[in-house]
Each structure stands twice: as structure tokens, then as C-alpha cells.
Amino acid sequence: MTKLWQKKLLQKTKNLQLSLHRPLRIAILGIGSELNADDGGGVLIALRLIVDFDMLEPDNLLAVDCGTVPENFLIPLCRFMPDWVLIIDAGSLDQLPGTIQCESMQNTDAPGFSTHSLPPSVFSEFLIKETGCVIDMLLIQPVSVDFCEPMSNEMNKAIEEVILFLNTLIRSLVDT
């Protein structure tokens, strides 16, 4: 059964590919800190996708472990000129731990949402202005973001679900 977040990403990439009439240039950014329990989920997804993308070898895919400062990667991202950027992070969704949601950037700047230095909307606005890309944010509800705590089983399951889905999605886009 396809979940809502998966449907949103499938529709978004399909529409983008149809409008561009060429393969999408895709950047996936993992944000978070592996030292803070579930906050490292986005980073772990990016690290796995870096390896997976290397095996595909296309020049239109980029996965980046941004740590807690995605703004440090603005110049390489602008050089890459992505059509679509997917930012993956742990986020307070007021849902069950491990819940995955695709959110608009306007919903991600609430106080206490992010442990990162720059609000996601500021980062996104700059990137959109410089590249014309479309940005989606995939958020995973953490159990804990406490320092030096282990990652939860719920986050580990969500990470595997996201990686499996994104690998399938990316392969379908690369093969078209």
C-alpha cells in the first residue's frame, strides 16, 4: 500500500519530469546530528544514498550529508543546479514515532521545530532563487533527540522504509 508521503513524492517527480522533458537533476539532503539519537535519521539516509547513487553513476543525482548546517552546502548545490531537492530530517510532527510526512517549507519554521542554525525556509528560499529548483521536505517523527542516546527502533524502521522507497523512485526516474 502506497502511503501519502510516497504518493506526494511520486506525483511531484512525475510532474517535474513531464514538464522538463529530460531526466531530473535530483539532490537529496540529509540533515541532523548522529550524536542526538533520532536526529541523525536524515544523515544516515543520505549516507546510504551516497553509496547507492555511486553505483548508479549518473551525473544527475546528488546525495549530501549536510549535518546540522545545510547552508554550508549552498555553493555545491548551486553548482549542481538541481531541478528537485528533497530535504530529509527528523521533525516534530505531533505523530507517532517513526511517522514519515512530506511537508511544505512553510510548515517547518515553527519555534522548536529545528535544531539547526538557519530556518529551513531561509535556506530553501536562497536555493530556489539561485537554481529555480522545487524543494520538498521529508520529516520523520523522532522518539528522542537527546545527546548521546541511541537511535530508536522506530527511526531505524523509518530510515529503511525511506531508503527503499527513494531507491525505487530514483531508479525509475534514471531509467526513463
Short mmCIF file of N, CA and C in Angstrom, two decimals:
data_model
loop_
_atom_site.label_atom_id
_atom_site.label_comp_id
_atom_site.label_asym_id
_atom_site.label_seq_id
_atom_site.Cartn_x
_atom_site.Cartn_y
_atom_site.Cartn_z
N MET A 1 0.84 -1.18 0.00
CA MET A 1 0.00 0.00 0.00
C MET A 1 0.89 1.25 0.00
N THR A 2 0.64 2.14 -0.92
CA THR A 2 1.41 3.37 -1.00
C THR A 2 0.89 4.36 0.04
N LYS A 3 1.81 4.94 0.77
CA LYS A 3 1.46 5.90 1.82
C LYS A 3 1.38 7.30 1.22
N LEU A 4 0.75 8.22 1.97
CA LEU A 4 0.54 9.58 1.49
C LEU A 4 1.85 10.26 1.11
N TRP A 5 2.88 10.14 1.94
CA TRP A 5 4.15 10.80 1.64
C TRP A 5 4.75 10.25 0.35
N GLN A 6 4.58 8.95 0.12
CA GLN A 6 5.10 8.34 -1.10
C GLN A 6 4.32 8.83 -2.31
N LYS A 7 3.01 8.93 -2.19
CA LYS A 7 2.17 9.43 -3.28
C LYS A 7 2.57 10.86 -3.65
N LYS A 8 2.80 11.69 -2.64
CA LYS A 8 3.20 13.08 -2.90
C LYS A 8 4.51 13.15 -3.68
N LEU A 9 5.49 12.35 -3.26
CA LEU A 9 6.78 12.37 -3.93
C LEU A 9 6.70 11.78 -5.34
N LEU A 10 5.93 10.73 -5.51
CA LEU A 10 5.74 10.15 -6.85
C LEU A 10 5.11 11.16 -7.79
N GLN A 11 4.05 11.82 -7.32
CA GLN A 11 3.36 12.80 -8.15
C GLN A 11 4.26 13.99 -8.48
N LYS A 12 4.98 14.47 -7.48
CA LYS A 12 5.85 15.63 -7.68
C LYS A 12 6.92 15.33 -8.73
N THR A 13 7.59 14.20 -8.59
CA THR A 13 8.67 13.87 -9.53
C THR A 13 8.12 13.59 -10.93
N LYS A 14 6.98 12.95 -11.00
CA LYS A 14 6.35 12.67 -12.30
C LYS A 14 6.01 13.99 -13.02
N ASN A 15 5.38 14.91 -12.29
CA ASN A 15 5.02 16.20 -12.88
C ASN A 15 6.25 17.00 -13.31
N LEU A 16 7.29 16.98 -12.48
CA LEU A 16 8.51 17.70 -12.83
C LEU A 16 9.16 17.11 -14.08
N GLN A 17 9.25 15.79 -14.14
CA GLN A 17 9.88 15.14 -15.29
C GLN A 17 9.09 15.43 -16.57
N LEU A 18 7.77 15.41 -16.48
CA LEU A 18 6.95 15.70 -17.66
C LEU A 18 7.12 17.15 -18.12
N SER A 19 7.23 18.07 -17.18
CA SER A 19 7.36 19.48 -17.55
C SER A 19 8.74 19.81 -18.11
N LEU A 20 9.76 19.07 -17.71
CA LEU A 20 11.12 19.37 -18.17
C LEU A 20 11.51 18.63 -19.45
N HIS A 21 10.85 17.53 -19.74
CA HIS A 21 11.15 16.72 -20.94
C HIS A 21 12.59 16.24 -20.98
N ARG A 22 13.14 15.97 -19.79
CA ARG A 22 14.50 15.44 -19.68
C ARG A 22 14.65 14.82 -18.29
N PRO A 23 15.71 14.06 -18.08
CA PRO A 23 15.91 13.49 -16.74
C PRO A 23 16.08 14.60 -15.69
N LEU A 24 15.48 14.37 -14.54
CA LEU A 24 15.59 15.33 -13.44
C LEU A 24 16.99 15.34 -12.85
N ARG A 25 17.43 16.52 -12.44
CA ARG A 25 18.64 16.65 -11.63
C ARG A 25 18.15 16.67 -10.18
N ILE A 26 18.51 15.63 -9.43
CA ILE A 26 17.96 15.41 -8.10
C ILE A 26 19.04 15.53 -7.04
N ALA A 27 18.75 16.33 -6.01
CA ALA A 27 19.64 16.42 -4.84
C ALA A 27 18.85 16.02 -3.61
N ILE A 28 19.40 15.09 -2.85
CA ILE A 28 18.79 14.66 -1.61
C ILE A 28 19.72 15.04 -0.47
N LEU A 29 19.19 15.82 0.46
CA LEU A 29 19.99 16.36 1.55
C LEU A 29 19.56 15.75 2.88
N GLY A 30 20.47 15.10 3.57
CA GLY A 30 20.20 14.58 4.89
C GLY A 30 20.68 15.57 5.93
N ILE A 31 19.79 15.94 6.83
CA ILE A 31 20.12 16.93 7.86
C ILE A 31 19.96 16.30 9.23
N GLY A 32 20.87 16.64 10.15
CA GLY A 32 20.75 16.16 11.52
C GLY A 32 22.09 15.89 12.15
N SER A 33 22.03 15.37 13.36
CA SER A 33 23.24 15.04 14.11
C SER A 33 23.14 13.61 14.60
N GLU A 34 24.11 12.80 14.22
CA GLU A 34 24.14 11.41 14.67
C GLU A 34 24.41 11.29 16.17
N LEU A 35 24.85 12.37 16.79
CA LEU A 35 25.10 12.37 18.24
C LEU A 35 23.83 12.54 19.05
N ASN A 36 22.73 12.91 18.39
CA ASN A 36 21.49 13.23 19.08
C ASN A 36 20.38 12.24 18.75
N ALA A 37 20.60 10.98 19.07
CA ALA A 37 19.59 9.93 18.91
C ALA A 37 18.96 9.97 17.52
N ASP A 38 17.64 10.15 17.47
CA ASP A 38 16.90 10.08 16.20
C ASP A 38 17.15 11.27 15.27
N ASP A 39 17.78 12.31 15.76
CA ASP A 39 18.07 13.47 14.91
C ASP A 39 19.01 13.09 13.76
N GLY A 40 19.72 11.98 13.89
CA GLY A 40 20.64 11.55 12.84
C GLY A 40 19.98 10.79 11.70
N GLY A 41 18.68 10.62 11.72
CA GLY A 41 17.99 9.85 10.68
C GLY A 41 18.22 10.35 9.27
N GLY A 42 18.09 11.65 9.07
CA GLY A 42 18.29 12.22 7.74
C GLY A 42 19.71 12.03 7.24
N VAL A 43 20.67 12.17 8.13
CA VAL A 43 22.08 11.98 7.79
C VAL A 43 22.34 10.53 7.37
N LEU A 44 21.81 9.58 8.13
CA LEU A 44 22.02 8.17 7.80
C LEU A 44 21.40 7.80 6.45
N ILE A 45 20.25 8.38 6.15
CA ILE A 45 19.63 8.14 4.84
C ILE A 45 20.53 8.69 3.74
N ALA A 46 21.02 9.90 3.91
CA ALA A 46 21.91 10.50 2.89
C ALA A 46 23.16 9.67 2.70
N LEU A 47 23.76 9.20 3.79
CA LEU A 47 24.99 8.41 3.68
C LEU A 47 24.74 7.12 2.89
N ARG A 48 23.63 6.47 3.14
CA ARG A 48 23.30 5.25 2.38
C ARG A 48 23.04 5.57 0.91
N LEU A 49 22.36 6.68 0.64
CA LEU A 49 22.06 7.04 -0.75
C LEU A 49 23.31 7.46 -1.51
N ILE A 50 24.28 8.05 -0.82
CA ILE A 50 25.54 8.39 -1.47
C ILE A 50 26.16 7.14 -2.08
N VAL A 51 26.19 6.07 -1.31
CA VAL A 51 26.74 4.80 -1.80
C VAL A 51 25.88 4.26 -2.95
N ASP A 52 24.57 4.27 -2.78
CA ASP A 52 23.68 3.76 -3.81
C ASP A 52 23.79 4.56 -5.10
N PHE A 53 23.88 5.88 -5.00
CA PHE A 53 23.99 6.72 -6.19
C PHE A 53 25.32 6.49 -6.89
N ASP A 54 26.39 6.25 -6.13
CA ASP A 54 27.69 5.98 -6.75
C ASP A 54 27.62 4.75 -7.63
N MET A 55 26.83 3.76 -7.23
CA MET A 55 26.70 2.55 -8.04
C MET A 55 25.92 2.81 -9.32
N LEU A 56 24.98 3.77 -9.29
CA LEU A 56 24.21 4.11 -10.49
C LEU A 56 25.04 4.94 -11.47
N GLU A 57 25.94 5.74 -10.96
CA GLU A 57 26.87 6.58 -11.70
C GLU A 57 26.27 7.66 -12.61
N PRO A 58 25.04 8.07 -12.45
CA PRO A 58 24.57 9.17 -13.30
C PRO A 58 25.06 10.51 -12.76
N ASP A 59 25.17 11.47 -13.64
CA ASP A 59 25.63 12.80 -13.22
C ASP A 59 24.48 13.70 -12.79
N ASN A 60 23.25 13.14 -12.77
CA ASN A 60 22.11 13.97 -12.39
C ASN A 60 21.59 13.64 -10.99
N LEU A 61 22.37 12.90 -10.20
CA LEU A 61 21.99 12.56 -8.83
C LEU A 61 23.05 13.03 -7.85
N LEU A 62 22.59 13.60 -6.75
CA LEU A 62 23.49 14.06 -5.71
C LEU A 62 22.85 13.79 -4.35
N ALA A 63 23.55 13.13 -3.48
CA ALA A 63 23.11 12.95 -2.09
C ALA A 63 24.18 13.60 -1.21
N VAL A 64 23.72 14.35 -0.20
CA VAL A 64 24.66 15.10 0.65
C VAL A 64 24.30 14.92 2.11
N ASP A 65 25.31 14.57 2.91
CA ASP A 65 25.19 14.57 4.37
C ASP A 65 25.51 15.99 4.81
N CYS A 66 24.47 16.76 5.13
CA CYS A 66 24.65 18.17 5.49
C CYS A 66 24.92 18.39 6.97
N GLY A 67 24.85 17.32 7.77
CA GLY A 67 25.00 17.51 9.20
C GLY A 67 23.94 18.49 9.69
N THR A 68 24.32 19.36 10.59
CA THR A 68 23.36 20.33 11.14
C THR A 68 23.43 21.69 10.46
N VAL A 69 24.27 21.81 9.42
CA VAL A 69 24.42 23.11 8.76
C VAL A 69 24.28 22.98 7.23
N PRO A 70 23.08 22.78 6.75
CA PRO A 70 22.90 22.63 5.30
C PRO A 70 23.35 23.85 4.51
N GLU A 71 23.34 25.02 5.15
CA GLU A 71 23.76 26.23 4.44
C GLU A 71 25.23 26.16 4.00
N ASN A 72 26.03 25.30 4.63
CA ASN A 72 27.42 25.12 4.20
C ASN A 72 27.53 24.47 2.83
N PHE A 73 26.44 23.93 2.32
CA PHE A 73 26.45 23.22 1.05
C PHE A 73 25.74 23.99 -0.06
N LEU A 74 25.44 25.25 0.17
CA LEU A 74 24.73 26.04 -0.83
C LEU A 74 25.54 26.20 -2.12
N ILE A 75 26.82 26.45 -2.03
CA ILE A 75 27.62 26.65 -3.25
C ILE A 75 27.69 25.38 -4.08
N PRO A 76 28.02 24.21 -3.49
CA PRO A 76 28.00 22.99 -4.32
C PRO A 76 26.62 22.68 -4.89
N LEU A 77 25.57 22.97 -4.13
CA LEU A 77 24.21 22.74 -4.63
C LEU A 77 23.89 23.67 -5.79
N CYS A 78 24.29 24.93 -5.68
CA CYS A 78 24.05 25.87 -6.78
C CYS A 78 24.84 25.46 -8.02
N ARG A 79 26.03 24.95 -7.85
CA ARG A 79 26.81 24.46 -9.00
C ARG A 79 26.16 23.24 -9.64
N PHE A 80 25.57 22.38 -8.83
CA PHE A 80 24.90 21.17 -9.32
C PHE A 80 23.63 21.52 -10.10
N MET A 81 22.97 22.62 -9.74
CA MET A 81 21.74 23.09 -10.40
C MET A 81 20.64 22.03 -10.40
N PRO A 82 20.17 21.63 -9.22
CA PRO A 82 19.12 20.61 -9.16
C PRO A 82 17.78 21.14 -9.65
N ASP A 83 16.97 20.24 -10.18
CA ASP A 83 15.58 20.56 -10.51
C ASP A 83 14.71 20.32 -9.29
N TRP A 84 15.07 19.26 -8.54
CA TRP A 84 14.29 18.86 -7.37
C TRP A 84 15.24 18.57 -6.22
N VAL A 85 14.92 19.14 -5.06
CA VAL A 85 15.69 18.91 -3.84
C VAL A 85 14.76 18.30 -2.80
N LEU A 86 15.19 17.21 -2.22
CA LEU A 86 14.46 16.58 -1.13
C LEU A 86 15.31 16.68 0.12
N ILE A 87 14.80 17.41 1.11
CA ILE A 87 15.48 17.57 2.38
C ILE A 87 14.87 16.56 3.35
N ILE A 88 15.73 15.77 4.01
CA ILE A 88 15.25 14.74 4.94
C ILE A 88 15.79 15.06 6.33
N ASP A 89 14.88 15.10 7.30
CA ASP A 89 15.27 15.48 8.65
C ASP A 89 14.29 14.89 9.65
N ALA A 90 14.71 14.81 10.89
CA ALA A 90 13.78 14.49 11.98
C ALA A 90 12.99 15.76 12.26
N GLY A 91 11.72 15.61 12.56
CA GLY A 91 10.91 16.79 12.84
C GLY A 91 9.73 16.47 13.72
N SER A 92 9.37 17.42 14.55
CA SER A 92 8.24 17.24 15.46
C SER A 92 6.94 17.40 14.68
N LEU A 93 6.27 16.27 14.47
CA LEU A 93 5.04 16.25 13.68
C LEU A 93 3.80 16.04 14.55
N ASP A 94 4.00 15.86 15.84
CA ASP A 94 2.91 15.51 16.76
C ASP A 94 2.21 14.25 16.29
N GLN A 95 3.01 13.29 15.84
CA GLN A 95 2.52 11.99 15.37
C GLN A 95 3.24 10.89 16.14
N LEU A 96 2.90 9.65 15.85
CA LEU A 96 3.60 8.53 16.46
C LEU A 96 5.05 8.50 16.00
N PRO A 97 5.97 8.09 16.87
CA PRO A 97 7.38 7.99 16.47
C PRO A 97 7.53 7.12 15.22
N GLY A 98 8.38 7.58 14.32
CA GLY A 98 8.62 6.86 13.07
C GLY A 98 7.70 7.27 11.95
N THR A 99 6.71 8.11 12.23
CA THR A 99 5.80 8.60 11.19
C THR A 99 6.59 9.45 10.20
N ILE A 100 6.32 9.24 8.93
CA ILE A 100 7.00 9.97 7.85
C ILE A 100 5.98 10.86 7.16
N GLN A 101 6.35 12.11 6.94
CA GLN A 101 5.46 13.04 6.24
C GLN A 101 6.26 13.88 5.27
N CYS A 102 5.61 14.21 4.17
CA CYS A 102 6.15 15.17 3.21
C CYS A 102 5.51 16.51 3.54
N GLU A 103 6.32 17.50 3.88
CA GLU A 103 5.82 18.80 4.34
C GLU A 103 6.25 19.91 3.39
N SER A 104 5.44 20.97 3.38
CA SER A 104 5.85 22.17 2.66
C SER A 104 6.81 22.95 3.54
N MET A 105 7.62 23.76 2.94
CA MET A 105 8.62 24.52 3.69
C MET A 105 7.97 25.51 4.67
N GLN A 106 6.78 26.00 4.37
CA GLN A 106 6.11 26.97 5.25
C GLN A 106 5.77 26.36 6.60
N ASN A 107 5.62 25.03 6.66
CA ASN A 107 5.23 24.38 7.90
C ASN A 107 6.43 23.97 8.75
N THR A 108 7.62 24.35 8.37
CA THR A 108 8.79 23.82 9.06
C THR A 108 9.57 24.86 9.87
N ASP A 109 9.06 26.05 10.02
CA ASP A 109 9.79 27.07 10.76
C ASP A 109 9.20 27.40 12.13
N ALA A 110 8.33 26.57 12.63
CA ALA A 110 7.74 26.82 13.95
C ALA A 110 8.84 26.78 15.01
N PRO A 111 8.71 27.58 16.08
CA PRO A 111 9.71 27.54 17.14
C PRO A 111 9.85 26.12 17.69
N GLY A 112 11.09 25.71 17.88
CA GLY A 112 11.35 24.39 18.42
C GLY A 112 11.35 23.29 17.38
N PHE A 113 11.04 23.62 16.13
CA PHE A 113 11.00 22.59 15.10
C PHE A 113 12.39 22.07 14.80
N SER A 114 13.33 22.97 14.63
CA SER A 114 14.63 22.57 14.11
C SER A 114 15.73 22.77 15.13
N THR A 115 16.71 21.86 15.10
CA THR A 115 17.88 22.01 15.96
C THR A 115 19.01 22.66 15.17
N HIS A 116 18.72 23.16 13.99
CA HIS A 116 19.75 23.64 13.10
C HIS A 116 19.82 25.16 13.13
N SER A 117 20.94 25.70 12.65
CA SER A 117 21.21 27.12 12.84
C SER A 117 20.36 28.05 11.98
N LEU A 118 19.99 27.65 10.80
CA LEU A 118 19.24 28.51 9.89
C LEU A 118 17.87 27.89 9.64
N PRO A 119 16.79 28.66 9.74
CA PRO A 119 15.47 28.08 9.46
C PRO A 119 15.44 27.48 8.05
N PRO A 120 14.77 26.33 7.90
CA PRO A 120 14.73 25.68 6.59
C PRO A 120 14.20 26.58 5.48
N SER A 121 13.26 27.48 5.79
CA SER A 121 12.70 28.33 4.73
C SER A 121 13.73 29.31 4.18
N VAL A 122 14.62 29.81 5.01
CA VAL A 122 15.65 30.75 4.54
C VAL A 122 16.61 30.03 3.59
N PHE A 123 17.05 28.86 3.99
CA PHE A 123 17.91 28.03 3.15
C PHE A 123 17.22 27.74 1.82
N SER A 124 15.96 27.33 1.90
CA SER A 124 15.20 26.96 0.70
C SER A 124 14.97 28.14 -0.23
N GLU A 125 14.61 29.28 0.33
CA GLU A 125 14.37 30.47 -0.50
C GLU A 125 15.62 30.84 -1.30
N PHE A 126 16.77 30.79 -0.67
CA PHE A 126 18.01 31.10 -1.38
C PHE A 126 18.26 30.10 -2.50
N LEU A 127 18.11 28.82 -2.19
CA LEU A 127 18.36 27.77 -3.18
C LEU A 127 17.39 27.86 -4.35
N ILE A 128 16.14 28.14 -4.08
CA ILE A 128 15.15 28.29 -5.15
C ILE A 128 15.49 29.49 -6.02
N LYS A 129 15.87 30.60 -5.40
CA LYS A 129 16.21 31.81 -6.15
C LYS A 129 17.41 31.56 -7.06
N GLU A 130 18.40 30.84 -6.58
CA GLU A 130 19.63 30.63 -7.35
C GLU A 130 19.51 29.54 -8.41
N THR A 131 18.66 28.53 -8.18
CA THR A 131 18.63 27.39 -9.10
C THR A 131 17.28 27.18 -9.79
N GLY A 132 16.22 27.76 -9.25
CA GLY A 132 14.89 27.52 -9.80
C GLY A 132 14.33 26.15 -9.44
N CYS A 133 14.93 25.48 -8.48
CA CYS A 133 14.51 24.12 -8.13
C CYS A 133 13.20 24.11 -7.35
N VAL A 134 12.64 22.93 -7.25
CA VAL A 134 11.48 22.66 -6.40
C VAL A 134 12.01 21.91 -5.18
N ILE A 135 11.52 22.28 -4.00
CA ILE A 135 12.02 21.66 -2.77
C ILE A 135 10.88 21.04 -1.99
N ASP A 136 11.11 19.80 -1.58
CA ASP A 136 10.20 19.11 -0.67
C ASP A 136 10.99 18.73 0.57
N MET A 137 10.28 18.57 1.67
CA MET A 137 10.92 18.18 2.91
C MET A 137 10.24 16.91 3.43
N LEU A 138 11.05 15.90 3.67
CA LEU A 138 10.57 14.65 4.23
C LEU A 138 10.98 14.64 5.70
N LEU A 139 9.98 14.57 6.57
CA LEU A 139 10.22 14.62 8.01
C LEU A 139 9.85 13.30 8.65
N ILE A 140 10.63 12.91 9.64
CA ILE A 140 10.38 11.68 10.39
C ILE A 140 10.25 12.05 11.87
N GLN A 141 9.14 11.65 12.47
CA GLN A 141 8.89 11.93 13.89
C GLN A 141 9.88 11.14 14.74
N PRO A 142 10.72 11.85 15.52
CA PRO A 142 11.67 11.15 16.39
C PRO A 142 11.03 10.71 17.70
N VAL A 143 11.67 9.75 18.35
CA VAL A 143 11.33 9.39 19.72
C VAL A 143 12.07 10.35 20.64
N SER A 144 13.37 10.55 20.34
CA SER A 144 14.22 11.38 21.18
C SER A 144 15.31 12.02 20.32
N VAL A 145 15.69 13.22 20.67
CA VAL A 145 16.86 13.86 20.05
C VAL A 145 17.87 14.23 21.14
N ASP A 146 17.87 13.43 22.21
CA ASP A 146 18.78 13.67 23.33
C ASP A 146 20.21 13.29 22.96
N PHE A 147 21.15 14.05 23.48
CA PHE A 147 22.57 13.85 23.21
C PHE A 147 23.04 12.48 23.68
N CYS A 148 23.79 11.81 22.83
CA CYS A 148 24.42 10.52 23.12
C CYS A 148 23.43 9.39 23.43
N GLU A 149 22.20 9.53 23.04
CA GLU A 149 21.24 8.44 23.18
C GLU A 149 21.25 7.62 21.90
N PRO A 150 20.91 6.33 21.99
CA PRO A 150 20.88 5.51 20.77
C PRO A 150 19.66 5.85 19.91
N MET A 151 19.77 5.52 18.64
CA MET A 151 18.66 5.72 17.73
C MET A 151 17.56 4.70 18.05
N SER A 152 16.32 5.15 17.97
CA SER A 152 15.18 4.29 18.31
C SER A 152 14.89 3.27 17.20
N ASN A 153 14.22 2.20 17.58
CA ASN A 153 13.77 1.21 16.60
C ASN A 153 12.82 1.84 15.58
N GLU A 154 11.97 2.76 16.05
CA GLU A 154 11.01 3.42 15.15
C GLU A 154 11.74 4.22 14.08
N MET A 155 12.80 4.92 14.47
CA MET A 155 13.56 5.70 13.48
C MET A 155 14.29 4.76 12.54
N ASN A 156 14.88 3.70 13.05
CA ASN A 156 15.57 2.73 12.18
C ASN A 156 14.63 2.14 11.14
N LYS A 157 13.41 1.81 11.54
CA LYS A 157 12.42 1.27 10.59
C LYS A 157 12.06 2.32 9.54
N ALA A 158 11.87 3.57 9.98
CA ALA A 158 11.52 4.64 9.04
C ALA A 158 12.66 4.89 8.06
N ILE A 159 13.90 4.84 8.54
CA ILE A 159 15.06 5.02 7.66
C ILE A 159 15.06 3.96 6.56
N GLU A 160 14.85 2.72 6.92
CA GLU A 160 14.84 1.64 5.92
C GLU A 160 13.70 1.83 4.92
N GLU A 161 12.54 2.25 5.41
CA GLU A 161 11.39 2.49 4.53
C GLU A 161 11.70 3.60 3.53
N VAL A 162 12.28 4.69 4.00
CA VAL A 162 12.60 5.82 3.12
C VAL A 162 13.66 5.42 2.10
N ILE A 163 14.70 4.73 2.53
CA ILE A 163 15.77 4.32 1.61
C ILE A 163 15.23 3.39 0.53
N LEU A 164 14.43 2.43 0.92
CA LEU A 164 13.85 1.50 -0.05
C LEU A 164 12.99 2.26 -1.07
N PHE A 165 12.13 3.14 -0.59
CA PHE A 165 11.27 3.90 -1.49
C PHE A 165 12.08 4.82 -2.41
N LEU A 166 13.03 5.56 -1.84
CA LEU A 166 13.80 6.50 -2.66
C LEU A 166 14.66 5.78 -3.69
N ASN A 167 15.23 4.65 -3.34
CA ASN A 167 16.00 3.89 -4.32
C ASN A 167 15.10 3.44 -5.48
N THR A 168 13.90 2.97 -5.17
CA THR A 168 12.96 2.56 -6.21
C THR A 168 12.55 3.76 -7.07
N LEU A 169 12.23 4.87 -6.42
CA LEU A 169 11.83 6.08 -7.14
C LEU A 169 12.96 6.58 -8.03
N ILE A 170 14.15 6.69 -7.49
CA ILE A 170 15.29 7.20 -8.25
C ILE A 170 15.61 6.29 -9.43
N ARG A 171 15.61 5.01 -9.22
CA ARG A 171 15.88 4.08 -10.32
C ARG A 171 14.84 4.21 -11.43
N SER A 172 13.59 4.42 -11.06
CA SER A 172 12.55 4.60 -12.09
C SER A 172 12.77 5.90 -12.86
N LEU A 173 13.24 6.91 -12.19
CA LEU A 173 13.49 8.19 -12.86
C LEU A 173 14.74 8.13 -13.75
N VAL A 174 15.76 7.42 -13.29
CA VAL A 174 17.00 7.29 -14.05
C VAL A 174 16.78 6.43 -15.31
N ASP A 175 15.92 5.43 -15.19
CA ASP A 175 15.68 4.51 -16.31
C ASP A 175 14.75 5.10 -17.37
N THR A 176 14.10 6.25 -17.10
CA THR A 176 13.18 6.80 -18.11
C THR A 176 13.88 7.80 -19.00
#
